[in-house]
């Protein structure tokens, strides 16, 4: 069975940056299971997997525009510590939900602390990076009606309700 829209796809993968450092991997764990065509994985990888089948192995380099986007300096802001009311101790790396410029919710990460200034970054941690995937297609099957209705895969390796 070939990978196409509305198929449940299981993959083993290793993700590295351009320096060869492993960012994420399914090695030692269950394969990643996703619903093809539902936007469950980054677009560049999903397009590269289209038409593949169980047993296929591939190397995919995904440019930022087809992954988490280019890094945007506009998503970095300096806020006053007082805006984090109710948080006793702030630390670099902490993440918070915040309203984005368009009113949507986004996740911001504390990048730096300088006195009462808290520098937050709304970019995805992998924004601006080329992502290199080593992928093996483990399984391809038809998604169930419930999975199609929910827009993601259920069961082992997928979303649990």
Short mmCIF file of C-alpha atoms in Angstrom, two decimals:
data_model
loop_
_atom_site.label_atom_id
_atom_site.label_comp_id
_atom_site.label_asym_id
_atom_site.label_seq_id
_atom_site.Cartn_x
_atom_site.Cartn_y
_atom_site.Cartn_z
CA UNK A 1 0.00 0.00 0.00
CA UNK A 2 1.35 3.41 -0.96
CA UNK A 3 1.42 6.44 1.32
CA UNK A 4 -1.36 8.83 0.31
CA UNK A 5 -3.93 11.09 1.95
CA UNK A 6 -5.97 9.44 4.70
CA UNK A 7 -3.49 6.62 5.29
CA UNK A 8 -2.17 5.76 8.74
CA UNK A 9 1.61 5.73 8.38
CA UNK A 10 4.20 4.37 10.83
CA UNK A 11 7.80 5.53 10.46
CA UNK A 12 11.07 5.06 12.26
CA UNK A 13 13.14 8.23 12.02
CA UNK A 14 16.18 10.11 13.21
CA UNK A 15 16.25 13.89 12.92
CA UNK A 16 19.60 15.71 12.84
CA UNK A 17 20.68 19.30 12.29
CA UNK A 18 23.32 20.33 9.73
CA UNK A 19 26.06 19.72 12.31
CA UNK A 20 24.96 16.07 12.53
CA UNK A 21 23.62 16.40 16.08
CA UNK A 22 20.60 14.19 16.80
CA UNK A 23 17.60 16.38 17.65
CA UNK A 24 14.98 13.63 17.89
CA UNK A 25 14.65 9.95 17.09
CA UNK A 26 12.23 7.08 17.40
CA UNK A 27 15.17 4.68 17.96
CA UNK A 28 14.60 2.53 21.01
CA UNK A 29 10.90 3.36 21.05
CA UNK A 30 7.73 2.88 19.07
CA UNK A 31 7.54 4.20 15.52
CA UNK A 32 5.88 7.56 14.93
CA UNK A 33 2.34 7.03 13.64
CA UNK A 34 0.57 9.85 11.82
CA UNK A 35 -2.38 10.52 9.50
CA UNK A 36 -1.00 11.44 6.09
CA UNK A 37 -2.45 14.63 4.64
CA UNK A 38 -3.75 15.96 7.97
CA UNK A 39 -0.80 18.22 8.76
CA UNK A 40 0.32 16.00 11.66
CA UNK A 41 3.99 16.24 10.59
CA UNK A 42 5.97 19.02 8.90
CA UNK A 43 5.02 19.62 5.27
CA UNK A 44 8.41 18.95 3.73
CA UNK A 45 8.66 15.49 5.29
CA UNK A 46 5.06 14.65 4.48
CA UNK A 47 5.57 15.52 0.80
CA UNK A 48 8.75 13.41 0.66
CA UNK A 49 6.88 10.38 2.02
CA UNK A 50 4.00 10.60 -0.50
CA UNK A 51 3.97 7.48 -2.68
CA UNK A 52 6.40 5.49 -0.49
CA UNK A 53 5.53 2.09 0.98
CA UNK A 54 6.47 -0.14 3.90
CA UNK A 55 10.16 -1.02 3.77
CA UNK A 56 11.21 2.13 1.90
CA UNK A 57 14.12 4.07 3.41
CA UNK A 58 14.99 7.65 2.56
CA UNK A 59 17.05 10.64 3.54
CA UNK A 60 15.20 13.93 3.46
CA UNK A 61 16.59 17.44 3.95
CA UNK A 62 13.75 19.84 4.76
CA UNK A 63 14.39 23.56 4.36
CA UNK A 64 13.02 25.95 7.02
CA UNK A 65 10.18 27.17 4.79
CA UNK A 66 8.84 23.58 4.65
CA UNK A 67 9.48 22.90 8.35
CA UNK A 68 9.09 25.47 11.16
CA UNK A 69 9.66 28.59 9.07
CA UNK A 70 12.43 31.13 8.98
CA UNK A 71 13.59 32.65 12.25
CA UNK A 72 11.75 35.95 12.85
CA UNK A 73 13.32 38.64 15.04
CA UNK A 74 9.81 40.13 15.32
CA UNK A 75 8.82 37.22 17.55
CA UNK A 76 11.41 38.19 20.18
CA UNK A 77 10.19 40.63 22.82
CA UNK A 78 11.37 42.12 26.09
CA UNK A 79 8.74 41.98 28.81
CA UNK A 80 8.75 43.19 32.39
CA UNK A 81 9.04 40.51 35.07
CA UNK A 82 5.74 41.81 36.52
CA UNK A 83 3.92 40.30 33.51
CA UNK A 84 4.66 36.83 34.92
CA UNK A 85 2.46 37.31 37.98
CA UNK A 86 2.04 34.13 40.00
CA UNK A 87 5.31 32.58 38.82
CA UNK A 88 7.72 32.55 41.74
CA UNK A 89 10.94 31.91 39.90
CA UNK A 90 11.62 32.51 36.20
CA UNK A 91 14.31 30.50 34.42
CA UNK A 92 15.78 30.51 30.92
CA UNK A 93 14.04 27.80 28.90
CA UNK A 94 10.66 28.08 30.63
CA UNK A 95 7.73 28.17 28.21
CA UNK A 96 4.45 30.05 28.46
CA UNK A 97 1.31 30.48 26.38
CA UNK A 98 0.89 34.03 25.11
CA UNK A 99 -1.28 35.95 22.66
CA UNK A 100 0.45 36.37 19.32
CA UNK A 101 0.35 39.53 17.21
CA UNK A 102 -2.73 38.21 15.37
CA UNK A 103 -4.50 37.29 18.63
CA UNK A 104 -3.84 33.57 18.33
CA UNK A 105 -2.21 31.60 21.13
CA UNK A 106 1.47 30.83 20.76
CA UNK A 107 4.19 29.38 22.94
CA UNK A 108 7.03 31.67 23.98
CA UNK A 109 10.28 30.57 25.57
CA UNK A 110 12.33 32.63 28.02
CA UNK A 111 15.61 33.21 26.21
CA UNK A 112 17.29 35.59 28.65
CA UNK A 113 16.79 37.23 32.05
CA UNK A 114 18.29 40.65 32.72
CA UNK A 115 17.12 42.21 35.98
CA UNK A 116 13.41 42.95 35.53
CA UNK A 117 13.65 42.36 31.76
CA UNK A 118 12.51 38.98 30.49
CA UNK A 119 13.42 38.31 26.86
CA UNK A 120 10.97 35.85 25.30
CA UNK A 121 11.11 34.18 21.89
CA UNK A 122 7.98 33.08 20.03
CA UNK A 123 9.90 31.23 17.31
CA UNK A 124 9.76 27.44 17.28
CA UNK A 125 13.10 26.14 18.64
CA UNK A 126 13.85 24.67 15.19
CA UNK A 127 12.85 27.77 13.19
CA UNK A 128 15.44 28.75 10.60
CA UNK A 129 17.10 25.33 10.58
CA UNK A 130 17.38 22.75 7.82
CA UNK A 131 16.12 19.45 9.22
CA UNK A 132 17.70 16.20 8.07
CA UNK A 133 15.65 13.04 8.42
CA UNK A 134 16.65 9.41 8.04
CA UNK A 135 13.33 7.61 7.65
CA UNK A 136 12.17 4.01 7.27
CA UNK A 137 8.52 3.39 6.46
CA UNK A 138 7.36 0.66 8.84
CA UNK A 139 3.68 0.34 7.92
CA UNK A 140 0.94 1.92 5.82
CA UNK A 141 -2.75 1.16 6.37
CA UNK A 142 -6.15 2.73 5.77
CA UNK A 143 -7.13 5.09 8.58
CA UNK A 144 -10.34 4.25 10.43
CA UNK A 145 -13.43 6.44 10.11
CA UNK A 146 -12.90 7.65 13.68
CA UNK A 147 -9.25 8.57 12.96
CA UNK A 148 -10.30 10.47 9.83
CA UNK A 149 -13.02 12.30 11.78
CA UNK A 150 -10.57 13.26 14.54
CA UNK A 151 -7.73 14.14 12.15
CA UNK A 152 -5.12 11.94 13.88
CA UNK A 153 -4.25 8.32 14.54
CA UNK A 154 -5.46 6.47 17.64
CA UNK A 155 -3.87 3.54 19.42
CA UNK A 156 -0.24 2.51 19.77
CA UNK A 157 2.10 5.26 18.62
CA UNK A 158 -0.83 7.59 17.97
CA UNK A 159 -3.02 9.86 20.11
CA UNK A 160 -4.88 8.27 23.00
CA UNK A 161 -8.28 9.50 24.19
#
